[in-house]
Coordinates of C-alpha atoms in Angstrom, one line a residue:
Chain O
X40 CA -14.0 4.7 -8.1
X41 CA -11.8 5.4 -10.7
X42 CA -9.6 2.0 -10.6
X43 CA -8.1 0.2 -13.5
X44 CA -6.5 -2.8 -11.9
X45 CA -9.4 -5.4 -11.2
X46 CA -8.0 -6.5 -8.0
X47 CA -7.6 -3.0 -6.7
X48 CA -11.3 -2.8 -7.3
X49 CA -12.7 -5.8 -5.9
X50 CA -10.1 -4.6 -2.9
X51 CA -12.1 -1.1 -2.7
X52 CA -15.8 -3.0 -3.3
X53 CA -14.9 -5.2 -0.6
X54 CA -13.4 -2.5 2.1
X55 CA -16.5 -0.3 0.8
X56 CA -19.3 -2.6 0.6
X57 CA -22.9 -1.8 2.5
X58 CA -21.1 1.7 3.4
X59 CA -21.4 3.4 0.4
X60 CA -23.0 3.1 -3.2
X61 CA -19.8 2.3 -5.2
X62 CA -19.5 2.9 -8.8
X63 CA -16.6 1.7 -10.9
X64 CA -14.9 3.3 -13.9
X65 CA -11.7 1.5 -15.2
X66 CA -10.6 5.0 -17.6
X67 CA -10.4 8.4 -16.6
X68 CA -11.9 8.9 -20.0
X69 CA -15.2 6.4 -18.8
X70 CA -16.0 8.3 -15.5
X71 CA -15.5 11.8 -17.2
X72 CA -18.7 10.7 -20.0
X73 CA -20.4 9.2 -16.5
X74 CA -20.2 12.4 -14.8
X75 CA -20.8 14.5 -17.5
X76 CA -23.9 12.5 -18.6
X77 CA -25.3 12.4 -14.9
X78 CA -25.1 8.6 -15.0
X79 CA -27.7 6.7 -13.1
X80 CA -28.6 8.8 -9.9
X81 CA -26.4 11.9 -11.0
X82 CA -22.9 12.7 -10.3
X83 CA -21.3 10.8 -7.4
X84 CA -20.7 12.6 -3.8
X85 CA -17.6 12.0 -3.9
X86 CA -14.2 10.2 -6.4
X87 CA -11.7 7.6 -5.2
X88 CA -9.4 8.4 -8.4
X89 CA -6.3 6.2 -9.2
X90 CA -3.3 8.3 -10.6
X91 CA -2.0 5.7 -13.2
X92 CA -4.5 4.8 -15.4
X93 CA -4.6 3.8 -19.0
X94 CA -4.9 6.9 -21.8
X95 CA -5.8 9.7 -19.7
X96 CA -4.1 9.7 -16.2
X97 CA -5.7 10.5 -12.9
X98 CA -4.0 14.3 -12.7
X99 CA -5.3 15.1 -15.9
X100 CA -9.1 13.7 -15.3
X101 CA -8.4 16.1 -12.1
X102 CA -7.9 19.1 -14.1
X103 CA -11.1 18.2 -16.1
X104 CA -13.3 18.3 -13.1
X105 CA -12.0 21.4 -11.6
X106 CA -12.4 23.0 -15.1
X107 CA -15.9 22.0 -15.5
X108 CA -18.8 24.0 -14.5
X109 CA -21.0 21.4 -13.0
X110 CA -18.1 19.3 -11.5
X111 CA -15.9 21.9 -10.4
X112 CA -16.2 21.2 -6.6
X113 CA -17.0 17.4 -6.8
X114 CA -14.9 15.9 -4.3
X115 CA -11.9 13.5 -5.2
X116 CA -9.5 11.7 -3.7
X117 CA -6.5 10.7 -5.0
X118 CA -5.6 7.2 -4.7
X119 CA -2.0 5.8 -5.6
X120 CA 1.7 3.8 -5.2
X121 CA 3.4 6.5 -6.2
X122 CA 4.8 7.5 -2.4
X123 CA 7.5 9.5 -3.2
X124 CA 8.6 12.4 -0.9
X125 CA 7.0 15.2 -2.2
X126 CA 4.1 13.0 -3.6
X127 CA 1.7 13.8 -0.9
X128 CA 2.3 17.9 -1.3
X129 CA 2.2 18.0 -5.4
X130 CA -1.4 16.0 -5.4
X131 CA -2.9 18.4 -3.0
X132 CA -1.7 21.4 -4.9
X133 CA -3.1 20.2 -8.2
X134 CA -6.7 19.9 -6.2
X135 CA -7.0 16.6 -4.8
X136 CA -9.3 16.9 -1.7
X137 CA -7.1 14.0 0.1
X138 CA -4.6 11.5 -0.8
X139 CA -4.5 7.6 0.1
X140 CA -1.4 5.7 -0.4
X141 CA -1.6 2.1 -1.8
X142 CA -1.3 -0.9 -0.5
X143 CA -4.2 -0.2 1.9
X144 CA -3.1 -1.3 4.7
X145 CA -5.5 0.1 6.9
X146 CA -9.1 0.6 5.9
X147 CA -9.7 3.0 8.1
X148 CA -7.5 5.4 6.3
X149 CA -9.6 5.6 3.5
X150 CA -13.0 5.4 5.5
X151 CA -11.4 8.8 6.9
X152 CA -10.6 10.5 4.4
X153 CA -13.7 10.1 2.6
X154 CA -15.4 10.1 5.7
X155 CA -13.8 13.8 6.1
X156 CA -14.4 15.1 2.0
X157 CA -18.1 14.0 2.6
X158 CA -18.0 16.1 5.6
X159 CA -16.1 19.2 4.0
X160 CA -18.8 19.8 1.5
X161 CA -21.7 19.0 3.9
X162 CA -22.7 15.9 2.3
X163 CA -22.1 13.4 4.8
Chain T
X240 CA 22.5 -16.9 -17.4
X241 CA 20.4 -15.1 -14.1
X242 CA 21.0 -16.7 -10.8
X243 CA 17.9 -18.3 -9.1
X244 CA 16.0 -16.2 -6.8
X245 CA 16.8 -16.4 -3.3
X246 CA 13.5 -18.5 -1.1
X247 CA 11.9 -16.3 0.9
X248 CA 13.0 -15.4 4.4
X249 CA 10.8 -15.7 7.2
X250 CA 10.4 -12.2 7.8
X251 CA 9.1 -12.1 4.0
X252 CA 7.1 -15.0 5.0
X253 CA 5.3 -13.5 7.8
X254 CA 5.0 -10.0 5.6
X255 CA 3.2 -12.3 3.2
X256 CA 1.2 -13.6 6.2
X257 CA 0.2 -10.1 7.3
X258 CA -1.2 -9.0 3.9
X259 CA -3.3 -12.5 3.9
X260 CA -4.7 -11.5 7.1
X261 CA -5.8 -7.8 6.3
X262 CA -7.4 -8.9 3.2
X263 CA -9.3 -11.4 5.0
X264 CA -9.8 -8.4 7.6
X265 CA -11.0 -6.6 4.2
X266 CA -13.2 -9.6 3.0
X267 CA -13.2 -12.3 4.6
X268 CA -11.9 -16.4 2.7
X269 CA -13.7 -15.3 -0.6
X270 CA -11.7 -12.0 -0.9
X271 CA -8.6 -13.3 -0.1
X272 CA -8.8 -16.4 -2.5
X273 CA -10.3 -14.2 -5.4
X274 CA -7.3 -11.7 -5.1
X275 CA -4.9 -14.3 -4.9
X276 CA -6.3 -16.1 -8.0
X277 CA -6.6 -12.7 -10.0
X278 CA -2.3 -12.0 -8.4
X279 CA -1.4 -15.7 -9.8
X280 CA -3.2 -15.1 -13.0
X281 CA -1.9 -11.4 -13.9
X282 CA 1.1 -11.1 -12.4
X283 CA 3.0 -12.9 -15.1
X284 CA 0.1 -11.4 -17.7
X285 CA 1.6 -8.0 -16.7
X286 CA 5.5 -8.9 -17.0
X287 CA 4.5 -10.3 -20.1
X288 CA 3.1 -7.3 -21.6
X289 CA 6.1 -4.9 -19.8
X290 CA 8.5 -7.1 -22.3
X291 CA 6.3 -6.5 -24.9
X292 CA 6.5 -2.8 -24.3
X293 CA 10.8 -3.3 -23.5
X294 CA 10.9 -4.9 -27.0
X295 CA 9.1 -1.7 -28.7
X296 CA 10.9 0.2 -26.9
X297 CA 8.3 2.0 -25.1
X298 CA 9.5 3.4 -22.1
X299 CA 5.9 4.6 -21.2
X300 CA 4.1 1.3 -21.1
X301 CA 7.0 -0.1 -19.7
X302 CA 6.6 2.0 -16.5
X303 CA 3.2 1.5 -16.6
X304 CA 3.0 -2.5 -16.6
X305 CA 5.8 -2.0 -13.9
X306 CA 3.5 0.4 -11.5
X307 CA 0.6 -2.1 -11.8
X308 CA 2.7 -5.1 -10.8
X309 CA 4.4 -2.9 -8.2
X310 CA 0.4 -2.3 -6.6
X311 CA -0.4 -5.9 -6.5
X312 CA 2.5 -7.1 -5.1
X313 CA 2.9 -4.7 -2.3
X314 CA -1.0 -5.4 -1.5
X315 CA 0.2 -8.8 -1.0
X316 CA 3.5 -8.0 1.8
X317 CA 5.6 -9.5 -1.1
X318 CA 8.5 -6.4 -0.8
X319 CA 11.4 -7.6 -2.6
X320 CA 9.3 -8.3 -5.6
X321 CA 7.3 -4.8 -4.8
X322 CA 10.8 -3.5 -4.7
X323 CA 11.9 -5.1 -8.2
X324 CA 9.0 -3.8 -10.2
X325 CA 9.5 -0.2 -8.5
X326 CA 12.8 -0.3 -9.8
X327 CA 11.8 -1.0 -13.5
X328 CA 9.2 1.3 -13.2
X329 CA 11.7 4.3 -12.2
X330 CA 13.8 3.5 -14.8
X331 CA 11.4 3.3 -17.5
X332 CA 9.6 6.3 -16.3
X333 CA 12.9 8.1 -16.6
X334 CA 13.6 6.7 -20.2
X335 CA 15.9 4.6 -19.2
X336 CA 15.2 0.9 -21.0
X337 CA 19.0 -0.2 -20.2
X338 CA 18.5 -1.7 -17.0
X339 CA 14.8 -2.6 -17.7
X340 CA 15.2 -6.4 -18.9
X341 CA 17.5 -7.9 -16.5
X342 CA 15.1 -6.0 -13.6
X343 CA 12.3 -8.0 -15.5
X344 CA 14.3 -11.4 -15.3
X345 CA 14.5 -10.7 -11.5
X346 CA 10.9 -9.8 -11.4
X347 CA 10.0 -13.4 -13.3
X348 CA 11.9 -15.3 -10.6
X349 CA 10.7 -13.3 -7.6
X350 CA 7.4 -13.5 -9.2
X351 CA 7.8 -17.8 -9.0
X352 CA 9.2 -17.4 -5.6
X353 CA 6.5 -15.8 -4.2
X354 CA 4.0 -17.5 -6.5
X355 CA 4.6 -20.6 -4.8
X356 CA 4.4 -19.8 -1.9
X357 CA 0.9 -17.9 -2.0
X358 CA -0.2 -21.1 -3.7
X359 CA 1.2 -23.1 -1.5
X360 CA -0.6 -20.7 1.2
X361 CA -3.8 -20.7 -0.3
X362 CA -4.0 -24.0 -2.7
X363 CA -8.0 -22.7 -4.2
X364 CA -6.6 -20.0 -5.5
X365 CA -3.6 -22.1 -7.7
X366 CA -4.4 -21.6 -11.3
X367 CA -6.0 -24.4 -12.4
X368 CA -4.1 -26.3 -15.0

């Protein structure tokens, strides 16, 4: 997860924990170096990546990946307040896999949808 | 002079109630405590720093203390202060500070209104003094 709000990530750890092996970043800038430098066991399956984030924002981290040899196809989802008509359509088109609205209010929303990227590139 | 903050109503009561129980849903008495403690600790850290940014006149950091607070308070059913900080945020966001600091007053009471009650709610999670 790309997450820089600290409760926001104990939220995710909490909702994620024993399902998946979770890894947190609190920067865009943080998880591109991780990816990039294979971090411990590689590059993740998949990114739960915040929108607002300090210094480089979520979109532009996205932009990164899909430009990037090696990371091109990693699959991400977007995470984020903003819920906006519109918001949904514009964070798909830029190459978000899937798109989860905060507050979580149900968990099985995000189980889903990263239940469903997982499956999308055959790494479930 | 801004005019106190209205006490919450009991539908904003049981909103509040609702988020408590998903979190605990989420995990369980030690989650819900640790996120309340980390919302009572920096939820007025945040406003602090969004009049930091007002002062500098930085309409960037503005909106972005201003989306942070607006996250943690809607995670906690707390929707007129959810509200408030979405309202600062859009206006900062679109460059406009004018309206920023009077939001931000409304924000600080809403912020003690709800405050006391979620420590009220859950007295181990109250900041310890």
């Amino acid at each position: 997860m790309v997450e820089d709000n600290a409760d926001n990530r104990l939220l995710l750890q909490a909702i994620l924990e024993g399902l998946y092996d979770v890894r947190e970043y609190e920067s865009a800038e943080a998880a591109l170096d991780a990816f990039r430098g294979g971090g411990p066991g590689g590059s993740p399956d998949v990114v739960l990546l915040d929108i607002s984030l300090p210094g480089m924002s979520g979109v532009d981290l996205l932009r990164l990946l899909r430009a990037d040899a090696v990371l091109a196809r990693l699959p991400v989802i977007a995470l984020t307040a903003h819920a906006m008509a519109g918001d949904r359509e514009e964070y798909l088109a830029a190459g978000f896999d899937a798109y989860v609205t905060k507050p979580i209010v149900d968990e099985e929303v995000l189980l889903r949808a990263i239940q469903r990227v997982l499956a999308a590139e055959g790494g479930a | 002079m801004t005019a106190p903050p209205d006490p919450l109503t009991a539908e904003q009561v049981a909103e509040g109630r609702a988020a408590l129980a998903r979190l605990h849903r989420f995990g369980g008495e030690s989650l819900v405590a640790e996120m309340a403690r980390m919302f009572l600790a920096d939820m007025p850290a945040r406003l602090a720093l969004a009049r930091t940014a007002l002062g500098a006149a930085e309409p960037a950091r503005v909106a972005y203390a201003a989306h942070a607070m607006k996250s943690s308070a809607a995670q906690f059913g707390a929707g007129r202060l959810a509200e408030l900080c979405a309202a600062a945020e859009r206006a900062a966001a679109d460059g406009d500070l004018a309206p920023v600091a009077p939001l931000l007053d409304r924000v600080d009471g809403e912020l003690a209104t709800f405050g006391g009650w979620l420590g009220a709610e859950l007295p181990a999670a109250a900041p310890r003094s």
